Amino acid sequence: MKRRTFVKSGAAGALVGLAGCTGGGTGGQGTTANGGTTTGDATTTAETETAAAKTTRENLSGTLTVATYSSFVDAPSSSPGKWLKQTFEKRHPDVTVKFRTPENELNYYIQRAAQGVDLDADLYVGVNPDHLIRIDEKLGGKKLFEPTAQSLSNYGHVKDSLKFDPKHRAVPYDTGYISLVYNENQIKQAPTTFADLLKDRYQGKLIVQNAKTAVTGRAFLLWTVHTVGEDRYLDWWRKLANNGAKIMGSWDDAYTAYENGEAPMVVSYSTDQVYANRYNKDMSKHQVGFLNDQGYANPEGMAKFAGTDQSALAEAFMDFMLEKEAQKQIAQRNVQFPATDWAPLGEEFKKYAKEPPNPVTFTYDQLKGNVDDWVDSWAREIASK
Amino acid sequence: MSDRREDATENPESGSAPGAPASDGAPGTREREPVARARAGDWLERRALTVLGVVTAAVLLVVFYYPVLTVFADAVRVGGRFTTEVVAEVLTDPFYFGVLAPLLSGDFAELGDVAADTPLGLFGFTAFQALLSTVASVALGVPGAYVLSRYEFPGRRTIRSLTIVPFVLPSIMVAIGFYAFFGANGPVNDLLAALGFGRANLLLTLEAIIVAHAFYNAPLVARVTTAAWESVDARMVETARSLGANPRRAFRNVLAPQLLPAILTGALLTFVFTFMSFPIVLALGGFELATVEVWVYSLVQDLDYAEAATLAAFETVLSLVLTYAYLRYEARQAGGARAANPPARKRLVPDDWTPGAALERAGVLAYAVVVAVVFVGPLASMVVESLTGPQGFTLQYYRFLVERQVEGASFQTKPGVAVRNSLLFGVATLVVALPMGVTVAVLTTRGGRGRKLADTAAMAPLAVSGVVVGLGMLRGLVFGVELWGTRVQVSGPVAIVAAHAVAAYPFVVRNVAPLLAGVDRSMVESARALGATRARALLDVELPLVASGVAAGAAFAFAISVGEFDSTVILATGSSSYTMPVAVERYIGSQTLGPATAMGTVLLVVTSVAFVAVDRLGGRWET
């Protein structure tokens, strides 16, 4: 990958970044010379602007603090964090990438912003549509993220169907599809529709996650709202619960129960077989099933924190994460699908990662003002005693 | 609070009279400097309890009361103004309070509907499961205490040390063990099937939650009760017998009153813990079995602080009322003068097989079987899980731990660092919590008006929801407070130890206080009359008499620190201060439990060895 990372718009951002760069001073002659011209001449032509931007990228320096969820950098199997850090630092020798993985993940930063405490991070990796709604509802006027999408040169490669932030703060870098995973030794005839799941045949056969506490559970609930309908989903869930479905607190708990044979079907990701293959597991116990030929898309995005003093560096890292090779590495190591159209995926992934024929998802605007009600009504319906 | 501090200053004061003239008379006969030093030493000794009391109160204030109260304020302060709206809304919501809600709102017409739909409400159900869990824990714990304190057999002390191990296990490990052992394809179901009963659905039921709660809390009941049983006065029983009481009557009238406070301590702690349980409910119960704490947790996840704080405040009030009621009871029980003089232990194989002795041994055997099923089974299953891959026996998960230790990046969790931190924090917590707990126990066992309220306030760290404590620490300590223009933040190892000590010292208090209350006052008074300071009398006279309680308290302090999760993760944010349970949690990978179970086994081994060591050291002092 060569450095074809030019800033197309947002020259102001580049200038600020550049000023910071010269101030910090790497002492390289190129920096000083170029920096001098750019800052000295206010009315630069488009050409020098691009050159300046290029220089900025080439001479990036400083520490970039990337906040993310812990399995992105610290999973026992494989995680993309280490590769991203090493590759980016190799390309920019004066840059240090630091990871921060607070236990409360994005909530930690929302709380910091709400309390008016310094964020101490430049970029968050792992934002989903729910998060954006929570941010906008809880923080009101306070800004947590800044729009950056338009200034990334690789943004054009991001699949339109996955772009979930109308305000262009979050840039998708991968996506998962929620689906069923089942043991075909016990499920001879897999359910193909949501209505199927209510049949006697599947009595006590399914484990799902709590939509209040688990990402996969929430996605599955949203999928039912999307497909069964806003006015019928509660009814459907009551019938599902009466049909013996087990609703557990987290994906970990649910998957542990599934692996121990508590039930032959579980709500999980459609990439399940990639792991199963990596760990030499019996593939018949890891079949992927899509309901109504759908899968609920759960895109993950990255966003730049408002008020960061490493703006240029943060954008360079985001652009880097959208590059071909990075997209391939992220997808394979995080075991999710790439968010762009150009990742050269390996054979393992092509063979075992299943994509639903019709991915569905709610947009930010559809979720806004609704998702809390949907989830709360669901939770009260299930937990009443 | 003020009440306790007042006492702290008044107690040593009143007793310093005999000692004071001696030190006051010294200056003329000695040289200046040593005198000053001796005076400082004297002063410190005389004021030791006062100083410790003030330090304890300060630590509590900074690490517990301030952070937690800022969270509770959310219940009544919404959007910058005070309101009781949320509180009223919660109180009159049948979903939370069942049939109580329409009664509280005066909406009697709804009563019938609510009784049919949600009679218990979330609070009612939570109390119900806590009650069942408490009964199960006491039923399982007290026989254990009996066996451990009344029988002599090889390995007794080691087993007594190990009783505390379940206490430190992260809930996810327990869940993994339970799934492997009681699960659809586990050995219990295999046995049931082989015996022709067919496979039963043992998990994701209320029963599973109760058994798991007993797994955690029966050892607690056993431990506290054992300490009391080991310090009963056998002479009183002998006296009763010599006066013509039969064994049953001697037990009921003499022994039981000496044991009951300890058993009820265990029961109270169990009820409070299981009322606020949430990881076990999340892992082993379906969502339809959700408790209040599960709800608080999910509200906090959604950042709905007002409602979460309100629910948590109700939980806390309930726990504190129970604690207060119990402390009143405990105070009434105390005061009987006695010295530790336990009866001789029986041998497991009796010399003389009378029918009674045989029956008792059969009971012990049956109990051992139950213990094997509830405790050994899940733990052994967890260890087996760590050694089993898709192709059978494997060491690959342990190899992962070694590789991670050797090659892991700075931002990754290393097992060696986790082990080191756990042990360091554990010892530091013990060192801090033991004086704190003994101080509070001394200051609160001496009767007096309002003392029980102060005692209740000192017990509050047990009675507040873990989710709220975590949130309070995050916002109050990690984010810091703006003081005179600078932000004061508390995090890192010192904060972690302080938080652990605050969580642990109530256990020291509850293990020591009931025994301390039973110490013969006249012995302390004699020591004081002979010139000992209050602190000296405590160290030389009282503590040796209640050593079994202090040792049990020390073991708990260590255990709490090793097992603590919530505040550790929060305060360790962005540093390398993670502990073994945190590492277990982080090693849970997508689709593979191997590394987590391997780390869990390391945790099991390290803590087992540590508990035996703590107990042996405590025991050396004990005898």
JSON list of N, CA, C and O in Angstrom, two decimals, chain B residues 555-591:
[
{"chain": "B", "resi": 555, "resn": "ALA", "atom": "N", "xyz": [-9.25, -14.04, 56.30]},
{"chain": "B", "resi": 555, "resn": "ALA", "atom": "CA", "xyz": [-9.44, -14.87, 55.11]},
{"chain": "B", "resi": 555, "resn": "ALA", "atom": "C", "xyz": [-10.47, -14.23, 54.17]},
{"chain": "B", "resi": 555, "resn": "ALA", "atom": "O", "xyz": [-10.29, -14.19, 52.96]},
{"chain": "B", "resi": 556, "resn": "PHE", "atom": "N", "xyz": [-11.55, -13.70, 54.77]},
{"chain": "B", "resi": 556, "resn": "PHE", "atom": "CA", "xyz": [-12.56, -13.06, 53.93]},
{"chain": "B", "resi": 556, "resn": "PHE", "atom": "C", "xyz": [-12.01, -11.81, 53.24]},
{"chain": "B", "resi": 556, "resn": "PHE", "atom": "O", "xyz": [-12.30, -11.57, 52.07]},
{"chain": "B", "resi": 557, "resn": "ALA", "atom": "N", "xyz": [-11.23, -11.03, 53.98]},
{"chain": "B", "resi": 557, "resn": "ALA", "atom": "CA", "xyz": [-10.68, -9.81, 53.39]},
{"chain": "B", "resi": 557, "resn": "ALA", "atom": "C", "xyz": [-9.84, -10.16, 52.16]},
{"chain": "B", "resi": 557, "resn": "ALA", "atom": "O", "xyz": [-9.97, -9.55, 51.10]},
{"chain": "B", "resi": 558, "resn": "PHE", "atom": "N", "xyz": [-9.01, -11.18, 52.31]},
{"chain": "B", "resi": 558, "resn": "PHE", "atom": "CA", "xyz": [-8.20, -11.63, 51.20]},
{"chain": "B", "resi": 558, "resn": "PHE", "atom": "C", "xyz": [-9.08, -12.12, 50.04]},
{"chain": "B", "resi": 558, "resn": "PHE", "atom": "O", "xyz": [-8.88, -11.76, 48.88]},
{"chain": "B", "resi": 559, "resn": "ALA", "atom": "N", "xyz": [-10.10, -12.90, 50.42]},
{"chain": "B", "resi": 559, "resn": "ALA", "atom": "CA", "xyz": [-10.99, -13.47, 49.39]},
{"chain": "B", "resi": 559, "resn": "ALA", "atom": "C", "xyz": [-11.74, -12.39, 48.64]},
{"chain": "B", "resi": 559, "resn": "ALA", "atom": "O", "xyz": [-11.86, -12.44, 47.41]},
{"chain": "B", "resi": 560, "resn": "ILE", "atom": "N", "xyz": [-12.27, -11.43, 49.37]},
{"chain": "B", "resi": 560, "resn": "ILE", "atom": "CA", "xyz": [-13.02, -10.35, 48.71]},
{"chain": "B", "resi": 560, "resn": "ILE", "atom": "C", "xyz": [-12.13, -9.65, 47.70]},
{"chain": "B", "resi": 560, "resn": "ILE", "atom": "O", "xyz": [-12.54, -9.38, 46.57]},
{"chain": "B", "resi": 561, "resn": "SER", "atom": "N", "xyz": [-10.90, -9.39, 48.10]},
{"chain": "B", "resi": 561, "resn": "SER", "atom": "CA", "xyz": [-9.99, -8.69, 47.20]},
{"chain": "B", "resi": 561, "resn": "SER", "atom": "C", "xyz": [-9.71, -9.52, 45.95]},
{"chain": "B", "resi": 561, "resn": "SER", "atom": "O", "xyz": [-9.76, -9.02, 44.83]},
{"chain": "B", "resi": 562, "resn": "VAL", "atom": "N", "xyz": [-9.43, -10.79, 46.15]},
{"chain": "B", "resi": 562, "resn": "VAL", "atom": "CA", "xyz": [-9.09, -11.63, 44.99]},
{"chain": "B", "resi": 562, "resn": "VAL", "atom": "C", "xyz": [-10.30, -11.77, 44.06]},
{"chain": "B", "resi": 562, "resn": "VAL", "atom": "O", "xyz": [-10.16, -11.77, 42.85]},
{"chain": "B", "resi": 563, "resn": "GLY", "atom": "N", "xyz": [-11.49, -11.89, 44.65]},
{"chain": "B", "resi": 563, "resn": "GLY", "atom": "CA", "xyz": [-12.67, -12.14, 43.82]},
{"chain": "B", "resi": 563, "resn": "GLY", "atom": "C", "xyz": [-13.32, -10.89, 43.27]},
{"chain": "B", "resi": 563, "resn": "GLY", "atom": "O", "xyz": [-14.13, -10.97, 42.35]},
{"chain": "B", "resi": 564, "resn": "GLU", "atom": "N", "xyz": [-12.97, -9.73, 43.81]},
{"chain": "B", "resi": 564, "resn": "GLU", "atom": "CA", "xyz": [-13.65, -8.50, 43.41]},
{"chain": "B", "resi": 564, "resn": "GLU", "atom": "C", "xyz": [-13.48, -8.24, 41.92]},
{"chain": "B", "resi": 564, "resn": "GLU", "atom": "O", "xyz": [-12.41, -8.43, 41.36]},
{"chain": "B", "resi": 565, "resn": "PHE", "atom": "N", "xyz": [-14.54, -7.78, 41.29]},
{"chain": "B", "resi": 565, "resn": "PHE", "atom": "CA", "xyz": [-14.46, -7.57, 39.85]},
{"chain": "B", "resi": 565, "resn": "PHE", "atom": "C", "xyz": [-14.82, -6.13, 39.45]},
{"chain": "B", "resi": 565, "resn": "PHE", "atom": "O", "xyz": [-14.03, -5.44, 38.83]},
{"chain": "B", "resi": 566, "resn": "ASP", "atom": "N", "xyz": [-16.00, -5.69, 39.85]},
{"chain": "B", "resi": 566, "resn": "ASP", "atom": "CA", "xyz": [-16.54, -4.42, 39.34]},
{"chain": "B", "resi": 566, "resn": "ASP", "atom": "C", "xyz": [-15.61, -3.23, 39.55]},
{"chain": "B", "resi": 566, "resn": "ASP", "atom": "O", "xyz": [-15.25, -2.55, 38.59]},
{"chain": "B", "resi": 567, "resn": "SER", "atom": "N", "xyz": [-15.24, -2.99, 40.81]},
{"chain": "B", "resi": 567, "resn": "SER", "atom": "CA", "xyz": [-14.44, -1.78, 41.02]},
{"chain": "B", "resi": 567, "resn": "SER", "atom": "C", "xyz": [-13.02, -1.97, 40.50]},
{"chain": "B", "resi": 567, "resn": "SER", "atom": "O", "xyz": [-12.38, -1.01, 40.10]},
{"chain": "B", "resi": 568, "resn": "THR", "atom": "N", "xyz": [-12.55, -3.23, 40.46]},
{"chain": "B", "resi": 568, "resn": "THR", "atom": "CA", "xyz": [-11.21, -3.46, 39.91]},
{"chain": "B", "resi": 568, "resn": "THR", "atom": "C", "xyz": [-11.14, -3.03, 38.45]},
{"chain": "B", "resi": 568, "resn": "THR", "atom": "O", "xyz": [-10.25, -2.27, 38.06]},
{"chain": "B", "resi": 569, "resn": "VAL", "atom": "N", "xyz": [-12.08, -3.50, 37.65]},
{"chain": "B", "resi": 569, "resn": "VAL", "atom": "CA", "xyz": [-12.03, -3.12, 36.23]},
{"chain": "B", "resi": 569, "resn": "VAL", "atom": "C", "xyz": [-12.17, -1.63, 36.04]},
{"chain": "B", "resi": 569, "resn": "VAL", "atom": "O", "xyz": [-11.55, -1.04, 35.17]},
{"chain": "B", "resi": 570, "resn": "ILE", "atom": "N", "xyz": [-13.02, -1.03, 36.86]},
{"chain": "B", "resi": 570, "resn": "ILE", "atom": "CA", "xyz": [-13.27, 0.39, 36.68]},
{"chain": "B", "resi": 570, "resn": "ILE", "atom": "C", "xyz": [-12.03, 1.20, 37.07]},
{"chain": "B", "resi": 570, "resn": "ILE", "atom": "O", "xyz": [-11.59, 2.08, 36.33]},
{"chain": "B", "resi": 571, "resn": "LEU", "atom": "N", "xyz": [-11.45, 0.87, 38.21]},
{"chain": "B", "resi": 571, "resn": "LEU", "atom": "CA", "xyz": [-10.31, 1.64, 38.68]},
{"chain": "B", "resi": 571, "resn": "LEU", "atom": "C", "xyz": [-9.03, 1.29, 37.94]},
{"chain": "B", "resi": 571, "resn": "LEU", "atom": "O", "xyz": [-8.07, 2.04, 37.96]},
{"chain": "B", "resi": 572, "resn": "ALA", "atom": "N", "xyz": [-9.00, 0.12, 37.30]},
{"chain": "B", "resi": 572, "resn": "ALA", "atom": "CA", "xyz": [-7.79, -0.29, 36.59]},
{"chain": "B", "resi": 572, "resn": "ALA", "atom": "C", "xyz": [-7.79, 0.20, 35.14]},
{"chain": "B", "resi": 572, "resn": "ALA", "atom": "O", "xyz": [-6.88, -0.10, 34.39]},
{"chain": "B", "resi": 573, "resn": "THR", "atom": "N", "xyz": [-8.80, 0.95, 34.77]},
{"chain": "B", "resi": 573, "resn": "THR", "atom": "CA", "xyz": [-8.93, 1.42, 33.40]},
{"chain": "B", "resi": 573, "resn": "THR", "atom": "C", "xyz": [-7.62, 2.03, 32.89]},
{"chain": "B", "resi": 573, "resn": "THR", "atom": "O", "xyz": [-7.06, 2.92, 33.49]},
{"chain": "B", "resi": 574, "resn": "GLY", "atom": "N", "xyz": [-7.17, 1.50, 31.77]},
{"chain": "B", "resi": 574, "resn": "GLY", "atom": "CA", "xyz": [-6.00, 2.07, 31.13]},
{"chain": "B", "resi": 574, "resn": "GLY", "atom": "C", "xyz": [-4.70, 1.82, 31.86]},
{"chain": "B", "resi": 574, "resn": "GLY", "atom": "O", "xyz": [-3.72, 2.49, 31.62]},
{"chain": "B", "resi": 575, "resn": "SER", "atom": "N", "xyz": [-4.67, 0.85, 32.77]},
{"chain": "B", "resi": 575, "resn": "SER", "atom": "CA", "xyz": [-3.41, 0.57, 33.44]},
{"chain": "B", "resi": 575, "resn": "SER", "atom": "C", "xyz": [-3.19, -0.93, 33.47]},
{"chain": "B", "resi": 575, "resn": "SER", "atom": "O", "xyz": [-3.97, -1.69, 32.93]},
{"chain": "B", "resi": 576, "resn": "SER", "atom": "N", "xyz": [-2.12, -1.36, 34.12]},
{"chain": "B", "resi": 576, "resn": "SER", "atom": "CA", "xyz": [-1.86, -2.80, 34.14]},
{"chain": "B", "resi": 576, "resn": "SER", "atom": "C", "xyz": [-2.24, -3.37, 35.50]},
{"chain": "B", "resi": 576, "resn": "SER", "atom": "O", "xyz": [-1.63, -4.29, 36.00]},
{"chain": "B", "resi": 577, "resn": "SER", "atom": "N", "xyz": [-3.26, -2.79, 36.13]},
{"chain": "B", "resi": 577, "resn": "SER", "atom": "CA", "xyz": [-3.67, -3.23, 37.47]},
{"chain": "B", "resi": 577, "resn": "SER", "atom": "C", "xyz": [-4.77, -4.29, 37.45]},
{"chain": "B", "resi": 577, "resn": "SER", "atom": "O", "xyz": [-5.55, -4.37, 38.39]},
{"chain": "B", "resi": 578, "resn": "TYR", "atom": "N", "xyz": [-4.87, -5.05, 36.38]},
{"chain": "B", "resi": 578, "resn": "TYR", "atom": "CA", "xyz": [-5.91, -6.06, 36.31]},
{"chain": "B", "resi": 578, "resn": "TYR", "atom": "C", "xyz": [-5.57, -7.27, 37.18]},
{"chain": "B", "resi": 578, "resn": "TYR", "atom": "O", "xyz": [-4.41, -7.53, 37.47]},
{"chain": "B", "resi": 579, "resn": "THR", "atom": "N", "xyz": [-6.61, -7.99, 37.60]},
{"chain": "B", "resi": 579, "resn": "THR", "atom": "CA", "xyz": [-6.42, -9.14, 38.49]},
{"chain": "B", "resi": 579, "resn": "THR", "atom": "C", "xyz": [-6.84, -10.43, 37.79]},
{"chain": "B", "resi": 579, "resn": "THR", "atom": "O", "xyz": [-7.29, -10.40, 36.64]},
{"chain": "B", "resi": 580, "resn": "MET", "atom": "N", "xyz": [-6.75, -11.54, 38.51]},
{"chain": "B", "resi": 580, "resn": "MET", "atom": "CA", "xyz": [-7.07, -12.84, 37.89]},
{"chain": "B", "resi": 580, "resn": "MET", "atom": "C", "xyz": [-8.51, -12.94, 37.37]},
{"chain": "B", "resi": 580, "resn": "MET", "atom": "O", "xyz": [-8.71, -13.38, 36.24]},
{"chain": "B", "resi": 581, "resn": "PRO", "atom": "N", "xyz": [-9.52, -12.53, 38.16]},
{"chain": "B", "resi": 581, "resn": "PRO", "atom": "CA", "xyz": [-10.88, -12.62, 37.61]},
{"chain": "B", "resi": 581, "resn": "PRO", "atom": "C", "xyz": [-11.07, -11.75, 36.37]},
{"chain": "B", "resi": 581, "resn": "PRO", "atom": "O", "xyz": [-11.78, -12.13, 35.44]},
{"chain": "B", "resi": 582, "resn": "VAL", "atom": "N", "xyz": [-10.40, -10.60, 36.35]},
{"chain": "B", "resi": 582, "resn": "VAL", "atom": "CA", "xyz": [-10.50, -9.73, 35.18]},
{"chain": "B", "resi": 582, "resn": "VAL", "atom": "C", "xyz": [-9.89, -10.44, 33.97]},
{"chain": "B", "resi": 582, "resn": "VAL", "atom": "O", "xyz": [-10.46, -10.42, 32.87]},
{"chain": "B", "resi": 583, "resn": "ALA", "atom": "N", "xyz": [-8.76, -11.11, 34.19]},
{"chain": "B", "resi": 583, "resn": "ALA", "atom": "CA", "xyz": [-8.12, -11.84, 33.10]},
{"chain": "B", "resi": 583, "resn": "ALA", "atom": "C", "xyz": [-9.04, -12.96, 32.59]},
{"chain": "B", "resi": 583, "resn": "ALA", "atom": "O", "xyz": [-9.18, -13.15, 31.38]},
{"chain": "B", "resi": 584, "resn": "VAL", "atom": "N", "xyz": [-9.70, -13.66, 33.51]},
{"chain": "B", "resi": 584, "resn": "VAL", "atom": "CA", "xyz": [-10.64, -14.72, 33.11]},
{"chain": "B", "resi": 584, "resn": "VAL", "atom": "C", "xyz": [-11.68, -14.14, 32.16]},
{"chain": "B", "resi": 584, "resn": "VAL", "atom": "O", "xyz": [-11.94, -14.65, 31.08]},
{"chain": "B", "resi": 585, "resn": "GLU", "atom": "N", "xyz": [-12.25, -13.03, 32.58]},
{"chain": "B", "resi": 585, "resn": "GLU", "atom": "CA", "xyz": [-13.30, -12.37, 31.80]},
{"chain": "B", "resi": 585, "resn": "GLU", "atom": "C", "xyz": [-12.77, -11.98, 30.41]},
{"chain": "B", "resi": 585, "resn": "GLU", "atom": "O", "xyz": [-13.43, -12.16, 29.40]},
{"chain": "B", "resi": 586, "resn": "ARG", "atom": "N", "xyz": [-11.55, -11.45, 30.39]},
{"chain": "B", "resi": 586, "resn": "ARG", "atom": "CA", "xyz": [-11.01, -10.97, 29.10]},
{"chain": "B", "resi": 586, "resn": "ARG", "atom": "C", "xyz": [-10.61, -12.13, 28.18]},
{"chain": "B", "resi": 586, "resn": "ARG", "atom": "O", "xyz": [-10.52, -11.94, 26.98]},
{"chain": "B", "resi": 587, "resn": "TYR", "atom": "N", "xyz": [-10.35, -13.29, 28.77]},
{"chain": "B", "resi": 587, "resn": "TYR", "atom": "CA", "xyz": [-9.95, -14.43, 27.94]},
{"chain": "B", "resi": 587, "resn": "TYR", "atom": "C", "xyz": [-11.14, -15.20, 27.37]},
{"chain": "B", "resi": 587, "resn": "TYR", "atom": "O", "xyz": [-10.96, -16.22, 26.71]},
{"chain": "B", "resi": 588, "resn": "ILE", "atom": "N", "xyz": [-12.34, -14.74, 27.68]},
{"chain": "B", "resi": 588, "resn": "ILE", "atom": "CA", "xyz": [-13.49, -15.39, 27.06]},
{"chain": "B", "resi": 588, "resn": "ILE", "atom": "C", "xyz": [-13.51, -14.93, 25.61]},
{"chain": "B", "resi": 588, "resn": "ILE", "atom": "O", "xyz": [-13.75, -13.77, 25.33]},
{"chain": "B", "resi": 589, "resn": "GLY", "atom": "N", "xyz": [-13.18, -15.84, 24.72]},
{"chain": "B", "resi": 589, "resn": "GLY", "atom": "CA", "xyz": [-13.12, -15.45, 23.34]},
{"chain": "B", "resi": 589, "resn": "GLY", "atom": "C", "xyz": [-14.37, -15.87, 22.62]},
{"chain": "B", "resi": 589, "resn": "GLY", "atom": "O", "xyz": [-15.15, -16.66, 23.14]},
{"chain": "B", "resi": 590, "resn": "SER", "atom": "N", "xyz": [-14.56, -15.34, 21.42]},
{"chain": "B", "resi": 590, "resn": "SER", "atom": "CA", "xyz": [-15.69, -15.78, 20.63]},
{"chain": "B", "resi": 590, "resn": "SER", "atom": "C", "xyz": [-15.53, -17.27, 20.39]},
{"chain": "B", "resi": 590, "resn": "SER", "atom": "O", "xyz": [-14.46, -17.72, 19.98]},
{"chain": "B", "resi": 591, "resn": "GLN", "atom": "N", "xyz": [-16.55, -18.00, 20.67]},
{"chain": "B", "resi": 591, "resn": "GLN", "atom": "CA", "xyz": [-16.61, -19.44, 20.39]},
{"chain": "B", "resi": 591, "resn": "GLN", "atom": "C", "xyz": [-15.59, -20.31, 21.11]},
{"chain": "B", "resi": 591, "resn": "GLN", "atom": "O", "xyz": [-15.49, -21.48, 20.85]}
]
